[in-house]
Structure formats: C-alpha cells, structure tokens
mmCIF file of C-alpha atoms in Angstrom:
data_model
loop_
_atom_site.group_PDB
_atom_site.id
_atom_site.type_symbol
_atom_site.label_atom_id
_atom_site.label_comp_id
_atom_site.label_asym_id
_atom_site.label_seq_id
_atom_site.Cartn_x
_atom_site.Cartn_y
_atom_site.Cartn_z
ATOM 1 C CA MET A 920 -33.272 46.772 -2.219
ATOM 2 C CA GLY A 921 -34.440 50.215 -1.241
ATOM 3 C CA GLN A 922 -37.723 52.168 -1.633
ATOM 4 C CA VAL A 923 -37.923 56.017 -1.599
ATOM 5 C CA PHE A 924 -40.879 58.071 -2.850
ATOM 6 C CA GLY A 925 -42.340 55.093 -4.672
ATOM 7 C CA CYS A 926 -39.047 54.165 -6.330
ATOM 8 C CA VAL A 927 -37.557 50.722 -5.712
ATOM 9 C CA GLN A 928 -33.992 49.570 -6.273
ATOM 10 C CA VAL A 929 -33.416 45.903 -7.077
ATOM 11 C CA ASP A 930 -29.879 44.639 -6.520
ATOM 12 C CA GLN A 931 -27.826 42.663 -9.011
ATOM 13 C CA SER A 932 -28.415 38.872 -9.050
ATOM 14 C CA SER A 933 -31.819 39.411 -7.496
ATOM 15 C CA VAL A 934 -35.390 39.948 -8.607
ATOM 16 C CA ALA A 935 -38.284 41.561 -6.775
ATOM 17 C CA ILE A 936 -41.892 40.386 -6.669
ATOM 18 C CA LYS A 937 -44.393 43.192 -7.356
ATOM 19 C CA GLU A 938 -47.991 42.895 -6.143
ATOM 20 C CA VAL A 939 -51.021 45.094 -6.752
ATOM 21 C CA PHE A 940 -53.611 44.938 -3.998
ATOM 22 C CA GLY A 941 -52.103 41.659 -2.803
ATOM 23 C CA LYS A 942 -52.067 39.959 -6.201
ATOM 24 C CA PHE A 943 -48.950 39.090 -8.155
ATOM 25 C CA ASP A 944 -48.329 41.612 -10.899
ATOM 26 C CA ASP A 945 -44.753 41.477 -12.155
ATOM 27 C CA VAL A 946 -41.143 40.391 -11.596
ATOM 28 C CA LEU A 947 -38.800 43.345 -11.266
ATOM 29 C CA GLU A 948 -35.332 42.945 -12.755
ATOM 30 C CA PRO A 949 -32.195 44.566 -11.198
ATOM 31 C CA GLY A 950 -32.338 48.345 -11.397
ATOM 32 C CA CYS A 951 -34.699 51.182 -10.368
ATOM 33 C CA HIS A 952 -38.455 50.762 -10.648
ATOM 34 C CA CYS A 953 -41.459 52.953 -9.818
ATOM 35 C CA VAL A 954 -43.912 51.274 -7.459
ATOM 36 C CA PRO A 955 -46.603 53.785 -6.436
ATOM 37 C CA ARG A 956 -48.104 52.637 -3.181
ATOM 38 C CA CYS A 957 -51.047 55.003 -3.649
ATOM 39 C CA LEU A 958 -52.199 52.820 -6.511
ATOM 40 C CA GLY A 959 -52.018 49.621 -4.431
ATOM 41 C CA SER A 960 -48.596 48.550 -5.726
ATOM 42 C CA ARG A 961 -45.987 47.165 -3.406
ATOM 43 C CA VAL A 962 -42.913 44.937 -3.383
ATOM 44 C CA ALA A 963 -43.826 41.655 -1.694
ATOM 45 C CA GLY A 964 -40.237 40.491 -1.403
ATOM 46 C CA ALA A 965 -36.964 39.786 -3.130
ATOM 47 C CA LEU A 966 -35.623 36.533 -4.517
ATOM 48 C CA SER A 967 -31.883 35.869 -4.855
ATOM 49 C CA LEU A 968 -30.701 34.274 -8.083
ATOM 50 C CA ARG A 969 -27.310 33.282 -6.683
ATOM 51 C CA VAL A 970 -26.277 29.663 -6.344
ATOM 52 C CA LYS A 971 -26.891 28.341 -2.847
ATOM 53 C CA GLN A 972 -25.573 25.197 -1.198
ATOM 54 C CA LEU A 973 -27.316 22.835 1.169
ATOM 55 C CA ASP A 974 -25.412 20.086 3.010
ATOM 56 C CA VAL A 975 -27.584 17.134 4.004
ATOM 57 C CA ARG A 976 -26.520 14.348 6.393
ATOM 58 C CA CYS A 977 -28.522 11.185 5.961
ATOM 59 C CA GLU A 978 -28.127 8.006 8.031
ATOM 60 C CA THR A 979 -29.068 4.770 6.325
ATOM 61 C CA LYS A 980 -28.152 1.069 6.169
ATOM 62 C CA THR A 981 -26.329 -0.825 3.431
ATOM 63 C CA LYS A 982 -27.255 -4.217 2.003
ATOM 64 C CA ASP A 983 -24.776 -5.958 4.338
ATOM 65 C CA ASN A 984 -26.394 -4.296 7.398
ATOM 66 C CA VAL A 985 -23.799 -1.592 8.026
ATOM 67 C CA PHE A 986 -25.081 1.787 9.163
ATOM 68 C CA VAL A 987 -23.491 4.704 7.315
ATOM 69 C CA THR A 988 -23.949 8.460 7.288
ATOM 70 C CA VAL A 989 -24.046 9.860 3.756
ATOM 71 C CA VAL A 990 -23.240 13.557 3.387
ATOM 72 C CA ALA A 991 -24.707 15.127 0.237
ATOM 73 C CA SER A 992 -24.044 18.648 -0.981
ATOM 74 C CA VAL A 993 -26.757 20.169 -3.196
ATOM 75 C CA GLN A 994 -26.135 23.376 -5.161
ATOM 76 C CA TYR A 995 -29.297 25.079 -6.417
ATOM 77 C CA ARG A 996 -30.663 28.458 -7.507
ATOM 78 C CA ALA A 997 -33.963 30.134 -8.402
ATOM 79 C CA LEU A 998 -34.731 30.715 -12.089
ATOM 80 C CA ALA A 999 -35.495 34.296 -13.080
ATOM 81 C CA GLU A 1000 -38.095 33.206 -15.642
ATOM 82 C CA LYS A 1001 -39.864 31.148 -12.960
ATOM 83 C CA ALA A 1002 -39.466 33.621 -10.120
ATOM 84 C CA GLU A 1003 -43.233 33.616 -9.476
ATOM 85 C CA ASP A 1004 -43.266 29.855 -8.834
ATOM 86 C CA ALA A 1005 -40.066 30.006 -6.756
ATOM 87 C CA TYR A 1006 -41.507 32.732 -4.517
ATOM 88 C CA TYR A 1007 -45.098 31.571 -4.072
ATOM 89 C CA LYS A 1008 -45.082 27.778 -4.346
ATOM 90 C CA LEU A 1009 -42.548 26.893 -1.655
ATOM 91 C CA SER A 1010 -42.437 28.177 1.877
ATOM 92 C CA ASN A 1011 -39.288 26.276 2.904
ATOM 93 C CA THR A 1012 -37.053 25.417 -0.030
ATOM 94 C CA ARG A 1013 -34.264 23.866 2.048
ATOM 95 C CA ALA A 1014 -36.618 21.493 3.865
ATOM 96 C CA GLN A 1015 -38.156 20.416 0.557
ATOM 97 C CA ILE A 1016 -34.755 19.626 -0.982
ATOM 98 C CA GLN A 1017 -33.664 17.798 2.159
ATOM 99 C CA SER A 1018 -36.737 15.555 2.010
ATOM 100 C CA TYR A 1019 -36.008 14.525 -1.568
ATOM 101 C CA VAL A 1020 -32.340 13.825 -0.745
ATOM 102 C CA PHE A 1021 -33.374 11.604 2.175
ATOM 103 C CA ASP A 1022 -35.842 9.736 -0.026
ATOM 104 C CA VAL A 1023 -33.367 8.984 -2.839
ATOM 105 C CA ILE A 1024 -30.414 8.051 -0.595
ATOM 106 C CA ARG A 1025 -32.504 5.753 1.584
ATOM 107 C CA ALA A 1026 -33.853 4.085 -1.537
ATOM 108 C CA SER A 1027 -30.464 3.629 -3.258
ATOM 109 C CA VAL A 1028 -27.919 2.773 -0.554
ATOM 110 C CA PRO A 1029 -29.798 -0.243 0.949
ATOM 111 C CA LYS A 1030 -29.412 -1.965 -2.439
ATOM 112 C CA MET A 1031 -25.598 -1.801 -2.227
ATOM 113 C CA GLU A 1032 -22.991 -3.380 0.013
ATOM 114 C CA LEU A 1033 -20.583 -1.158 1.929
ATOM 115 C CA ASP A 1034 -17.695 -1.420 -0.553
ATOM 116 C CA ALA A 1035 -20.016 -0.803 -3.485
ATOM 117 C CA THR A 1036 -21.376 2.298 -1.753
ATOM 118 C CA PHE A 1037 -17.913 3.856 -1.782
ATOM 119 C CA GLU A 1038 -17.294 2.779 -5.373
ATOM 120 C CA GLN A 1039 -20.644 3.988 -6.723
ATOM 121 C CA LYS A 1040 -21.092 7.280 -4.893
ATOM 122 C CA ASN A 1041 -21.157 9.112 -8.233
ATOM 123 C CA GLU A 1042 -24.170 7.013 -9.259
ATOM 124 C CA ILE A 1043 -25.873 7.904 -5.980
ATOM 125 C CA ALA A 1044 -25.194 11.592 -6.572
ATOM 126 C CA LYS A 1045 -26.567 11.318 -10.120
ATOM 127 C CA ALA A 1046 -29.758 9.648 -8.888
ATOM 128 C CA VAL A 1047 -30.279 12.374 -6.276
ATOM 129 C CA GLU A 1048 -29.670 15.113 -8.850
ATOM 130 C CA GLU A 1049 -32.107 13.620 -11.368
ATOM 131 C CA GLU A 1050 -34.844 13.278 -8.767
ATOM 132 C CA LEU A 1051 -34.311 16.794 -7.440
ATOM 133 C CA GLU A 1052 -34.198 18.292 -10.943
ATOM 134 C CA LYS A 1053 -37.472 16.643 -11.852
ATOM 135 C CA ALA A 1054 -39.186 17.731 -8.632
ATOM 136 C CA MET A 1055 -37.772 21.225 -8.097
ATOM 137 C CA SER A 1056 -38.178 22.446 -11.693
ATOM 138 C CA ALA A 1057 -41.904 22.650 -11.054
ATOM 139 C CA TYR A 1058 -41.208 25.086 -8.223
ATOM 140 C CA GLY A 1059 -38.951 27.380 -10.247
ATOM 141 C CA TYR A 1060 -35.585 26.045 -9.014
ATOM 142 C CA GLU A 1061 -32.624 24.624 -10.908
ATOM 143 C CA ILE A 1062 -30.345 21.962 -9.409
ATOM 144 C CA VAL A 1063 -26.852 23.041 -10.463
ATOM 145 C CA GLN A 1064 -24.938 20.060 -9.064
ATOM 146 C CA THR A 1065 -25.240 17.323 -6.464
ATOM 147 C CA LEU A 1066 -22.193 15.778 -4.789
ATOM 148 C CA ILE A 1067 -21.755 12.932 -2.315
ATOM 149 C CA VAL A 1068 -18.931 14.484 -0.326
ATOM 150 C CA ASP A 1069 -18.550 11.829 2.372
ATOM 151 C CA ILE A 1070 -19.668 8.362 3.433
ATOM 152 C CA GLU A 1071 -19.036 7.686 7.113
ATOM 153 C CA PRO A 1072 -19.471 4.102 8.407
ATOM 154 C CA ASP A 1073 -19.921 3.359 12.069
ATOM 155 C CA GLU A 1074 -16.716 3.857 14.072
ATOM 156 C CA HIS A 1075 -16.421 0.139 14.926
ATOM 157 C CA VAL A 1076 -16.842 -0.804 11.263
ATOM 158 C CA LYS A 1077 -14.245 1.752 10.234
ATOM 159 C CA ARG A 1078 -11.785 0.336 12.771
ATOM 160 C CA ALA A 1079 -12.442 -3.213 11.540
ATOM 161 C CA MET A 1080 -11.853 -2.144 7.920
ATOM 162 C CA ASN A 1081 -8.534 -0.558 8.899
ATOM 163 C CA GLU A 1082 -7.498 -3.740 10.717
ATOM 164 C CA ILE A 1083 -8.358 -5.874 7.672
ATOM 165 C CA ASN A 1084 -6.317 -3.585 5.455
ATOM 166 C CA ALA A 1085 -3.391 -3.637 7.890
ATOM 167 C CA ALA A 1086 -3.501 -7.449 8.103
ATOM 168 C CA ALA A 1087 -3.443 -7.744 4.313
ATOM 169 C CA ARG A 1088 -0.433 -5.444 4.089
ATOM 170 C CA LEU A 1089 1.369 -7.389 6.830
ATOM 171 C CA ARG A 1090 0.719 -10.626 4.930
ATOM 172 C CA VAL A 1091 2.229 -9.153 1.770
ATOM 173 C CA ALA A 1092 5.217 -7.877 3.764
ATOM 174 C CA ALA A 1093 5.728 -11.330 5.332
ATOM 175 C CA ASN A 1094 5.678 -12.979 1.897
ATOM 176 C CA GLU A 1095 8.208 -10.492 0.563
ATOM 177 C CA LYS A 1096 10.441 -11.002 3.596
ATOM 178 C CA ALA A 1097 10.295 -14.794 3.239
ATOM 179 C CA GLU A 1098 11.140 -14.513 -0.456
ATOM 180 C CA ALA A 1099 14.114 -12.281 0.358
ATOM 181 C CA GLU A 1100 15.374 -14.745 2.995
ATOM 182 C CA LYS A 1101 14.991 -17.580 0.482
ATOM 183 C CA ILE A 1102 17.105 -15.715 -2.055
ATOM 184 C CA LEU A 1103 19.744 -14.989 0.602
ATOM 185 C CA GLN A 1104 19.929 -18.662 1.610
ATOM 186 C CA ILE A 1105 20.223 -19.753 -2.031
ATOM 187 C CA LYS A 1106 22.980 -17.264 -2.680
ATOM 188 C CA ARG A 1107 24.734 -18.258 0.545
ATOM 189 C CA ALA A 1108 24.551 -21.960 -0.428
ATOM 190 C CA GLU A 1109 25.854 -21.188 -3.903
ATOM 191 C CA GLY A 1110 28.719 -19.210 -2.398
ATOM 192 C CA ASP A 1111 29.523 -22.002 0.068
ATOM 193 C CA ALA A 1112 29.508 -24.606 -2.736
ATOM 194 C CA GLU A 1113 31.769 -22.433 -4.876
ATOM 195 C CA SER A 1114 34.097 -21.904 -1.913
ATOM 196 C CA LYS A 1115 34.336 -25.647 -1.228
ATOM 197 C CA TYR A 1116 34.914 -26.323 -4.907
ATOM 198 C CA LEU A 1117 37.780 -23.856 -5.029
ATOM 199 C CA ALA A 1118 39.174 -25.226 -1.745
ATOM 200 C CA GLY A 1119 39.098 -28.733 -3.233
ATOM 201 C CA LEU A 1120 40.971 -27.501 -6.287
ATOM 202 C CA GLY A 1121 43.554 -25.929 -4.000
ATOM 203 C CA VAL A 1122 44.043 -29.144 -1.999
ATOM 204 C CA ALA A 1123 44.336 -31.217 -5.182
ATOM 205 C CA ARG A 1124 46.918 -28.844 -6.612
ATOM 206 C CA GLN A 1125 48.801 -28.875 -3.309
ATOM 207 C CA ARG A 1126 48.948 -32.665 -3.274
ATOM 208 C CA GLN A 1127 49.986 -32.732 -6.911
ATOM 209 C CA ALA A 1128 52.780 -30.302 -6.113
ATOM 210 C CA ILE A 1129 53.883 -32.471 -3.181
ATOM 211 C CA VAL A 1130 53.941 -35.577 -5.379
ATOM 212 C CA ASP A 1131 55.905 -33.744 -8.059
ATOM 213 C CA GLY A 1132 58.383 -32.464 -5.470
ATOM 214 C CA LEU A 1133 58.879 -35.900 -3.952
ATOM 215 C CA ARG A 1134 59.466 -37.417 -7.366
ATOM 216 C CA ASP A 1135 62.045 -34.789 -8.212
ATOM 217 C CA SER A 1136 63.715 -35.248 -4.832
ATOM 218 C CA VAL A 1137 63.933 -39.020 -5.251
ATOM 219 C CA LEU A 1138 65.415 -38.699 -8.722
ATOM 220 C CA ALA A 1139 67.955 -36.061 -7.667
ATOM 221 C CA PHE A 1140 69.000 -38.007 -4.543
ATOM 222 C CA SER A 1141 69.460 -41.228 -6.546
ATOM 223 C CA GLU A 1142 71.709 -39.460 -9.044
ATOM 224 C CA ASN A 1143 73.836 -37.692 -6.409
ATOM 225 C CA VAL A 1144 74.172 -40.580 -3.915
ATOM 226 C CA PRO A 1145 75.144 -43.806 -5.673
ATOM 227 C CA GLY A 1146 73.980 -47.090 -4.160
ATOM 228 C CA THR A 1147 70.750 -45.761 -2.641
ATOM 229 C CA THR A 1148 67.444 -47.289 -3.535
ATOM 230 C CA SER A 1149 64.063 -45.669 -3.895
ATOM 231 C CA LYS A 1150 62.977 -47.372 -0.673
ATOM 232 C CA ASP A 1151 65.800 -45.745 1.294
ATOM 233 C CA ILE A 1152 64.944 -42.349 -0.085
ATOM 234 C CA MET A 1153 61.224 -42.714 0.722
ATOM 235 C CA ASP A 1154 62.033 -43.812 4.252
ATOM 236 C CA MET A 1155 64.071 -40.683 4.757
ATOM 237 C CA VAL A 1156 61.343 -38.474 3.286
ATOM 238 C CA LEU A 1157 58.716 -40.084 5.509
ATOM 239 C CA ILE A 1158 60.860 -39.564 8.587
ATOM 240 C CA THR A 1159 61.441 -35.923 7.626
ATOM 241 C CA GLN A 1160 57.733 -35.360 7.119
ATOM 242 C CA TYR A 1161 56.963 -37.105 10.393
ATOM 243 C CA PHE A 1162 59.259 -34.886 12.432
ATOM 244 C CA ASP A 1163 58.049 -31.764 10.650
ATOM 245 C CA THR A 1164 54.535 -32.701 11.695
ATOM 246 C CA MET A 1165 55.599 -33.271 15.283
ATOM 247 C CA LYS A 1166 57.280 -29.872 15.240
ATOM 248 C CA GLU A 1167 54.105 -28.163 14.114
ATOM 249 C CA ILE A 1168 52.080 -29.962 16.788
ATOM 250 C CA GLY A 1169 54.512 -28.856 19.454
ATOM 251 C CA ALA A 1170 54.452 -25.257 18.237
ATOM 252 C CA SER A 1171 50.654 -25.059 18.454
ATOM 253 C CA SER A 1172 49.350 -23.412 21.614
ATOM 254 C CA LYS A 1173 46.275 -25.653 21.690
ATOM 255 C CA SER A 1174 48.069 -28.989 21.369
ATOM 256 C CA ASN A 1175 48.239 -31.503 24.208
ATOM 257 C CA ALA A 1176 51.255 -33.588 25.207
ATOM 258 C CA VAL A 1177 52.412 -36.004 22.499
ATOM 259 C CA PHE A 1178 54.672 -38.975 23.317
ATOM 260 C CA ILE A 1179 56.930 -40.215 20.529
ATOM 261 C CA PRO A 1180 59.723 -42.841 20.535
ATOM 262 C CA HIS A 1181 63.253 -41.562 21.060
ATOM 263 C CA GLY A 1182 66.694 -43.032 20.485
ATOM 264 C CA PRO A 1183 68.598 -44.044 17.308
ATOM 265 C CA GLY A 1184 66.737 -47.338 16.921
ATOM 266 C CA ALA A 1185 63.388 -45.643 17.080
ATOM 267 C CA VAL A 1186 63.865 -43.911 13.729
ATOM 268 C CA ASN A 1187 63.689 -47.217 11.864
ATOM 269 C CA ASP A 1188 60.594 -48.252 13.852
ATOM 270 C CA VAL A 1189 58.869 -44.956 13.024
ATOM 271 C CA ALA A 1190 59.627 -45.388 9.330
ATOM 272 C CA SER A 1191 58.365 -48.972 9.384
ATOM 273 C CA GLN A 1192 55.154 -47.962 11.162
ATOM 274 C CA ILE A 1193 54.470 -45.099 8.738
ATOM 275 C CA ARG A 1194 55.161 -47.295 5.730
ATOM 276 C CA ASP A 1195 53.019 -50.113 7.066
ATOM 277 C CA GLY A 1196 50.214 -47.689 7.840
ATOM 278 C CA LEU A 1197 50.310 -46.275 4.333
ATOM 279 C CA LEU A 1198 50.340 -49.737 2.811
ATOM 280 C CA GLN A 1199 47.400 -50.860 4.989
ATOM 281 C CA GLY A 1200 45.488 -47.694 4.049
ATOM 282 C CA ASN A 1201 46.084 -48.317 0.343
ATOM 283 C CA ALA A 1202 45.004 -51.954 0.739
ATOM 284 C CA THR A 1203 41.813 -50.899 2.507
ATOM 285 C CA VAL A 1204 40.996 -48.341 -0.204
ATOM 286 C CA SER A 1205 41.669 -50.936 -2.897
#
C-alpha cells in the first residue's frame, strides 16, 4: 500500500481502514483511492483478507490419566464486510484464537480415554471449530477449517503402547507357528502310517510269493523224483533256507561270530531243530 500526493494504493486481497480526524470513515477496497490529509483523512492501517494458519499446542489429560499434547491447526481470515470489527475490536487475534482452542480441548479431551482420543479427533476438531466460529464471527473473522493434526502421548506411554502392540503380534505369530507345526506333525503321521501300510502289503505279498514258490517246488520235486515224500522235500527246503541265512549273516560286516554244527550228521539235527521250532511256534500261536 502506497501513498503519494494524497493518493493511496490498496493491494489485492487487502483492505485499508480510512479515518477522518481519528474516527472510522470507510473501508477502502483494492485499487487507488484519494485520501486528502489536509481534510483530516488518513489511512489507519491495512487488513489482509488472505487465509492465515495458527498452530496451537495444548497439553491436557485424558480420562484414564494420561497426559497428551494435542496439536490443533486453525485456518482463519478476516471478512471484508466486517473489516471494521476485525480491525478495531481485537488487538491480538492469534492470542484470542489460542485461548478458545485451549478452552475447548481442555474441556473435551478429559472426557475421553486415550484410545478414544485418537479415534474421535475429528469430533474434537469439530467442537473447536464450532466454538471458534461462534466467538470470532462477532469480531469480523471467519474460521475456514480446524484440524487436529497430532496427538502426542507421554514418551513412556507411547513406549508402553508399542510394547503392547508388539506382544499382541508375537502372540498371533506364536499361534500361527504352533498351528503350522501341528499340521506338519499330522501330515508326517499320516505319511508314516501310509508308509507302514504299504510296507505291510509288501511283506504280505512277499510271504505269499514264498509260499507259492515252495508249493510249486514241492510239487515239481515230487513229480521228478519218485519215492520222495513231502516231509523229505520240506526238510531239504528248510536246510537250504537255513544255510542261505547263515551265508547272509556271514557276509554282513556288522555280524558277530556265529557257531553252527558241522559234519554230515549235523544236517539232520539242524532240520529236526528247525522243524520242531516251527511246530512249537505254531502250537504257541494256536
């Protein structure tokens, strides 16, 4: 705003307050105006119509006795049609707004617990805006918007909240891990049972094949060697199986020394012992 030879320039988004002999006379809009000082006219000051922002930090206590710092951001501007009130009625606009913000926040937050304060910060901002709008409109100001930009609990409380959250997440992770281990054990048991079932089928088929082979051998031997009985053939088969077993034991690297009878007469004793052992085993099972 400039003044040369009684002419005054008012910048855009501003208004000027004109006085005559110290009394309010008019509000000058943006542009060039004639203000003759010789007639007692003068420009008392300028008033910006741009939106301004005031950040207010307010410390208060919640319902559950936790101290928090609430940061409110108030956006306001002077009204051109009420420029007289905005210029003359308030000497410190920012201090006035700050007082109302303190009053509303310290009346609202103590009614809420800490978690509810975070959840209902929009309601707090709305309450502050309504109170400011009602109070500041009488002074020629408009409250454009009020925001609660931050709620800062005490550092110890913040650390405790983080620890509670971390513990809850660890508990969920432990439950998931235990469930995964349970599934693995079930699947492992199912696989082991299936493996044993298949192994049992294999052993049964092996024994069936052995029985079928022995039967065929006995029948073929009886047909090719006249005069032999089934008992003679089974004795020979048992002896053959016995020596095959001894051979496998001797070929194993982990086997210990095994003493068996030797000599021609021992063959009959071995057959008798095997046959008697089988008969005793069948009698015990029966």
